[in-house]
PDB file of C-alpha atoms in Angstrom:
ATOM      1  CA  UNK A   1      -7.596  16.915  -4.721  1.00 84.00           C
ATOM      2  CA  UNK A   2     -10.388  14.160  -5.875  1.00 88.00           C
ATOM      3  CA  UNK A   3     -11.230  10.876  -3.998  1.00 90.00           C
ATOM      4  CA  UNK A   4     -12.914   8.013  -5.250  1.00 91.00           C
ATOM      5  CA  UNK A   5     -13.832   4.902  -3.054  1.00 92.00           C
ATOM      6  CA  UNK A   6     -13.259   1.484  -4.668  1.00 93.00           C
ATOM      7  CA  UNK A   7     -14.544  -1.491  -3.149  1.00 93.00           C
ATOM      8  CA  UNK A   8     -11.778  -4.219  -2.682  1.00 93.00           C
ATOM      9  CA  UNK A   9     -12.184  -7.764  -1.194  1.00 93.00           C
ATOM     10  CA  UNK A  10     -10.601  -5.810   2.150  1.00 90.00           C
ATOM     11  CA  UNK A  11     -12.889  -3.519   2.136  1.00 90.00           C
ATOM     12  CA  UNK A  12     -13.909  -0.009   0.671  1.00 92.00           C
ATOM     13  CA  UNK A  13     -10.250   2.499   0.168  1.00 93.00           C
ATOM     14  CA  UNK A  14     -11.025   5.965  -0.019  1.00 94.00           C
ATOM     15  CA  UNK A  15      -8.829   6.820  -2.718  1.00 95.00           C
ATOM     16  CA  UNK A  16      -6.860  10.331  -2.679  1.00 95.00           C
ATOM     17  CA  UNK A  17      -5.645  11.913  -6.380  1.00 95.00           C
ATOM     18  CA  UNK A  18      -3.521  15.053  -7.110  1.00 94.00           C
ATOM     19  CA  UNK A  19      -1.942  16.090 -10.362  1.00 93.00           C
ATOM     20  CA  UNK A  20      -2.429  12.393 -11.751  1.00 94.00           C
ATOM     21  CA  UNK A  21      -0.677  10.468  -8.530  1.00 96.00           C
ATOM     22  CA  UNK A  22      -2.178   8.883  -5.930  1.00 97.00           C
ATOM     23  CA  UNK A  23      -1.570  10.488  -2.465  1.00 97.00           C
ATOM     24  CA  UNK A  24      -3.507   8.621  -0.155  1.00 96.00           C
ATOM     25  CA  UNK A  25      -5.564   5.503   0.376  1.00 95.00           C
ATOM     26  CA  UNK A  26      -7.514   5.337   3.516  1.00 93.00           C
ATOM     27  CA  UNK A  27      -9.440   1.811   5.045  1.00 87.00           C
ATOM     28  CA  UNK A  28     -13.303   3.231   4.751  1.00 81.00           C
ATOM     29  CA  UNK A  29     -14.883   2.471   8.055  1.00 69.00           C
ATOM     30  CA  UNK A  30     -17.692   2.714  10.569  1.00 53.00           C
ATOM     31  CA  UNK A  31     -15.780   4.776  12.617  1.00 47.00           C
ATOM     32  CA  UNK A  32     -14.284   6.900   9.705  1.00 49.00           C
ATOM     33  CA  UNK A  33     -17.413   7.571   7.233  1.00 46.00           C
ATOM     34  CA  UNK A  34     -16.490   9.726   4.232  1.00 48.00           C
ATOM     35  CA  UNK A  35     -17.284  13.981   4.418  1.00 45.00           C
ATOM     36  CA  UNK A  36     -17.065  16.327   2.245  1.00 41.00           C
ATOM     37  CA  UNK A  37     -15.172  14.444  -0.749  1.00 43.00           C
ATOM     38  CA  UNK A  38     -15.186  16.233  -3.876  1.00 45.00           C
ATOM     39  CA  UNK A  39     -17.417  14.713  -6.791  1.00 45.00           C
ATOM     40  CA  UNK A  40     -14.764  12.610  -8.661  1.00 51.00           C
ATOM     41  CA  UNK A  41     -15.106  12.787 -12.457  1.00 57.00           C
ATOM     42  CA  UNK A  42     -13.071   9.457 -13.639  1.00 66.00           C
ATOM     43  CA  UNK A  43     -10.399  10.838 -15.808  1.00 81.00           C
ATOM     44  CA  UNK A  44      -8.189   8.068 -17.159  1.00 86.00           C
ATOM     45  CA  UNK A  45      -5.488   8.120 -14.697  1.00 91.00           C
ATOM     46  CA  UNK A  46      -8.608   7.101 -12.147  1.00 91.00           C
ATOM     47  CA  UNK A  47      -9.749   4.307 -14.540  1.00 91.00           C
ATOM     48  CA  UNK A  48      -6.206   3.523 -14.831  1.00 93.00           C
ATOM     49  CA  UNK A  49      -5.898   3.414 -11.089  1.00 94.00           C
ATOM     50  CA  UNK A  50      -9.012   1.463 -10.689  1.00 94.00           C
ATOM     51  CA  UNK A  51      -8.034  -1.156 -13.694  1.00 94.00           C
ATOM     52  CA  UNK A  52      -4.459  -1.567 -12.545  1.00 95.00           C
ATOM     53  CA  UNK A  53      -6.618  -2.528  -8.851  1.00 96.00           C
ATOM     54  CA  UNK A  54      -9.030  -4.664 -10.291  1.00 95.00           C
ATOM     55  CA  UNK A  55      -6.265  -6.765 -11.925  1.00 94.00           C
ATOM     56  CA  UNK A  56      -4.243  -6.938  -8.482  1.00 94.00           C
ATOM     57  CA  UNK A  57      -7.076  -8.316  -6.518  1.00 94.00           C
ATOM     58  CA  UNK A  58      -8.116 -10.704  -9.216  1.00 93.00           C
ATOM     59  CA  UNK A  59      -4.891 -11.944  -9.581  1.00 90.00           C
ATOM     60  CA  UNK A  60      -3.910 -10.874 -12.981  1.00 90.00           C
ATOM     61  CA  UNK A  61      -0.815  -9.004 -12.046  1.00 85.00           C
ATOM     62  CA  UNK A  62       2.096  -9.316 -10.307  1.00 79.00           C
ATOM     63  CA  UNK A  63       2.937  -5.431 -10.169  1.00 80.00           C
ATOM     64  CA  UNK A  64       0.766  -2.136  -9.455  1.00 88.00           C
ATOM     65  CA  UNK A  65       2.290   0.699 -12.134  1.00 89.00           C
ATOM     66  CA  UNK A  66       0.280   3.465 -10.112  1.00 94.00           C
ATOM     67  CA  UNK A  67       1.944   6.865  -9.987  1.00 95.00           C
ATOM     68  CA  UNK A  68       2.201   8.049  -6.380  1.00 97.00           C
ATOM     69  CA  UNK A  69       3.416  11.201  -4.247  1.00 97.00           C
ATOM     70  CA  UNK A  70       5.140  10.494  -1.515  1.00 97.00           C
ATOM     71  CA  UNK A  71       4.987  12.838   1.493  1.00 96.00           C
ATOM     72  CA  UNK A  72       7.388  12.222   4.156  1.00 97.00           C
ATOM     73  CA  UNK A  73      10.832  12.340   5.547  1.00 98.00           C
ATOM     74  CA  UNK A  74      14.225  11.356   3.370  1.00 98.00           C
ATOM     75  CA  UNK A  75      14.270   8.532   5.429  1.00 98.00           C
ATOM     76  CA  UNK A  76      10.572   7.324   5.332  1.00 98.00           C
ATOM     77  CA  UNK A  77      10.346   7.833   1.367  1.00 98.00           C
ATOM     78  CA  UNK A  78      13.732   5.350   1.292  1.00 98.00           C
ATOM     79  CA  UNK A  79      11.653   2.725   3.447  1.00 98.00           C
ATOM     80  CA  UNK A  80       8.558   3.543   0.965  1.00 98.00           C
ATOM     81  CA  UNK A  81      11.108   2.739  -2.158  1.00 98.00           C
ATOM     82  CA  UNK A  82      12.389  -0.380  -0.203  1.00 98.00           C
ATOM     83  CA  UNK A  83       9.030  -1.790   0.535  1.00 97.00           C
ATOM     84  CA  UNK A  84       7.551  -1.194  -3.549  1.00 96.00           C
ATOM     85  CA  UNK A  85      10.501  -3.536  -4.853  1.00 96.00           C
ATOM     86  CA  UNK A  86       9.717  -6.475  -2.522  1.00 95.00           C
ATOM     87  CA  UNK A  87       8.206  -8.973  -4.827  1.00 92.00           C
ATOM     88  CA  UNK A  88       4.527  -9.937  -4.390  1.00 90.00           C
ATOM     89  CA  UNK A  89       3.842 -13.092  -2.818  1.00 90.00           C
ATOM     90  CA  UNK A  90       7.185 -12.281  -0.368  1.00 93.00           C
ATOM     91  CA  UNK A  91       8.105 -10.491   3.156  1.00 94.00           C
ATOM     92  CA  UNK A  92      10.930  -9.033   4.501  1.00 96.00           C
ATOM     93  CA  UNK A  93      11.283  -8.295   8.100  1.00 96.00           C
ATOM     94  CA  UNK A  94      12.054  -4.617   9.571  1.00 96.00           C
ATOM     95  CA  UNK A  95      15.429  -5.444   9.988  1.00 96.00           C
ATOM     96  CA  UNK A  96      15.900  -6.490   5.860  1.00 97.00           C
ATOM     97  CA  UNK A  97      14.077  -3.037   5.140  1.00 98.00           C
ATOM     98  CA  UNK A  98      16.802  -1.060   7.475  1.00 98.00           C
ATOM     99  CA  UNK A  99      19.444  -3.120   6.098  1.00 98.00           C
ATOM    100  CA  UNK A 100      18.756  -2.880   2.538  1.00 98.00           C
ATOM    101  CA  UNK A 101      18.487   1.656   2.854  1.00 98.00           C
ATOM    102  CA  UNK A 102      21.758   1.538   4.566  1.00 98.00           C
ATOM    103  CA  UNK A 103      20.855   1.768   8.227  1.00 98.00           C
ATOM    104  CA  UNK A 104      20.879  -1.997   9.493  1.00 97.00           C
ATOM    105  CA  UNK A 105      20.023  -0.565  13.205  1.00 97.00           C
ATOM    106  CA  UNK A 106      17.160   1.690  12.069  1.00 97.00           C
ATOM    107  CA  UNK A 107      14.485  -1.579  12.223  1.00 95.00           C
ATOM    108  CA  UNK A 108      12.434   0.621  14.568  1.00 94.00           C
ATOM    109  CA  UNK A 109      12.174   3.373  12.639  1.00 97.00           C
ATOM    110  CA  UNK A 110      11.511   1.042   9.544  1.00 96.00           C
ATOM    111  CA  UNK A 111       8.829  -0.019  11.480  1.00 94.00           C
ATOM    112  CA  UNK A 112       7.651   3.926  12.413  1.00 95.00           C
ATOM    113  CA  UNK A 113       7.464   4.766   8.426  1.00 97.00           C
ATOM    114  CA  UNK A 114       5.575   1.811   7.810  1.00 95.00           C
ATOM    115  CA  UNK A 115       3.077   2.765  10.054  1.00 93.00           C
ATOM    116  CA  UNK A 116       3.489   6.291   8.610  1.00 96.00           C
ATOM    117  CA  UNK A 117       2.564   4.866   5.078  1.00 96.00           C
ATOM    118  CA  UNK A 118      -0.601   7.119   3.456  1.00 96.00           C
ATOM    119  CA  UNK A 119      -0.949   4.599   0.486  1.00 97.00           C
ATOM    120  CA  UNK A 120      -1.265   1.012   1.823  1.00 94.00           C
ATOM    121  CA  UNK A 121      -1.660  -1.611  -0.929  1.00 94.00           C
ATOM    122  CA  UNK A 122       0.572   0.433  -3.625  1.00 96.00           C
ATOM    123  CA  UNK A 123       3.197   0.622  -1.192  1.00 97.00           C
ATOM    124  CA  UNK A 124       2.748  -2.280   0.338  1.00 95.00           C
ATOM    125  CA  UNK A 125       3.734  -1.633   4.225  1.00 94.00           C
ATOM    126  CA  UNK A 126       1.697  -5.364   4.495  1.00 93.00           C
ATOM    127  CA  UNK A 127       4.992  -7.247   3.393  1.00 94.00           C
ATOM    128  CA  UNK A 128       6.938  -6.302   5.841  1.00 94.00           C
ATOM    129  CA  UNK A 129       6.731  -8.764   8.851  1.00 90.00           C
ATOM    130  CA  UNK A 130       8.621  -9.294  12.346  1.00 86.00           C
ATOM    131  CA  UNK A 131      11.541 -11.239  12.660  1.00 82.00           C
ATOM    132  CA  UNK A 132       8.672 -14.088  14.419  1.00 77.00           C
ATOM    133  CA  UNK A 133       5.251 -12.979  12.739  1.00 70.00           C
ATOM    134  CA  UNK A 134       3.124 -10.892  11.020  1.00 61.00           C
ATOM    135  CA  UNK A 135       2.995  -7.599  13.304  1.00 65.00           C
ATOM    136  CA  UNK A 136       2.041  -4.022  13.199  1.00 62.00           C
ATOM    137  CA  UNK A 137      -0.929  -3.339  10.580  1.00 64.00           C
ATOM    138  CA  UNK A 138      -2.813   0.285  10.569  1.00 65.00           C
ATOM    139  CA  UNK A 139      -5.208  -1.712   8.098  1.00 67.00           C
ATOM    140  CA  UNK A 140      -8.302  -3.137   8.098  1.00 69.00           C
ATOM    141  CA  UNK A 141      -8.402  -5.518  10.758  1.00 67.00           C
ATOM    142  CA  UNK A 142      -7.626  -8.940   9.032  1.00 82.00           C
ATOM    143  CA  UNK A 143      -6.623  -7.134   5.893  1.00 88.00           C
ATOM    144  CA  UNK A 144      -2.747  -7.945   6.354  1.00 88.00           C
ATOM    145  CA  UNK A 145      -2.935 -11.469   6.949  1.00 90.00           C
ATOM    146  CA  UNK A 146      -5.827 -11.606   3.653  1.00 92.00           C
ATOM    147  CA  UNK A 147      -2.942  -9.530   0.884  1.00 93.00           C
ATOM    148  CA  UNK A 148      -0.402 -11.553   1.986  1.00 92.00           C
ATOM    149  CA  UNK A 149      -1.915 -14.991   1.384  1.00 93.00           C
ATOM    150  CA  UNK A 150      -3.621 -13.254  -1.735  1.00 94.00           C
ATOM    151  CA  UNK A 151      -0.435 -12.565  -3.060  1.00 93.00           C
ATOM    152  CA  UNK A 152       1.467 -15.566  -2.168  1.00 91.00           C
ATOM    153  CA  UNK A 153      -1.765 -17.446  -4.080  1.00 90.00           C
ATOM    154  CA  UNK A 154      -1.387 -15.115  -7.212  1.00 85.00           C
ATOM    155  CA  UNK A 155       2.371 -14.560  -7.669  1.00 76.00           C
ATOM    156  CA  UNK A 156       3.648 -15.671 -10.603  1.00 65.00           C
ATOM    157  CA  UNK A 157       6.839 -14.543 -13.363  1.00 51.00           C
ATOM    158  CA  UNK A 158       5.414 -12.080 -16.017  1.00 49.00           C
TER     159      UNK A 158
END
């Protein structure tokens, strides 16, 4: 496994690659400091990675095309899938997320595997919002709120 960091608007993500997929993407922080990360030789699924990045948080895109391995339960990849066809620039709430795999009383555990999510941004757990607000965020403090009104600034119809 390789890591790179790139530096986003939101902060630095520690960026994990294996067999040409992301795997994780971790909120560099104070607390958290990088150890031990292998030397990253950028290979072009990396530049692809960081190009297809650069274009989200620029606004050029609508859509990230990044390969990624999910690790998880049945039920969490199925909330993973859910969340990476909500359009950018809109929300769902827990409930639409439970509804839409098949298990309209699951909300909670919608909730759980959001939380559970190991790539943030590409799977974008920050679209998914409580029935009343914007709630639950293992991000970047202030890095929820920032995507969401990034994306509802940028989306347009490719």
């Amino acid at each position: 496994m390789s890591e790179l960091v790139y530096n986003s608007p939101v902060g630095p993500l520690i960026i994990s690659i294996h067999n040409q997929k992301v795997v994780g993407i971790k909120w560099e922080t104070v607390a958290s400091p990088k150890k031990g990360a292998d030397k990253f030789q950028l290979d072009s699924f990396a530049d692809e990675t960081i190009k297809q990045l650069d274009n989200y948080f620029s606004g050029k895109t609508n859509s990230l095309g990044i390969k990624v391995q999910m690790q998880g339960t049945q039920f969490q990849k199925n909330v993973w899938k859910s969340l990476m066809r909500i359009p950018l620039g809109e929300t769902r709430t827990y409930s639409d997320i439970a509804f839409e795999i098949g298990r309209p009383k699951a909300y909670r555990a919608v909730g759980s595997a959001c939380a559970r999510n190991k790539i943030p941004v590409i799977i974008p757990c920050h679209r998914v919002v409580g029935k009343n607000n914007v709630t639950g965020w293992s991000g970047n403090p202030g890095a929820k709120e920032w995507l969401l009104e990034h994306e509802k600034k940028n989306s347009f119809r490719e």
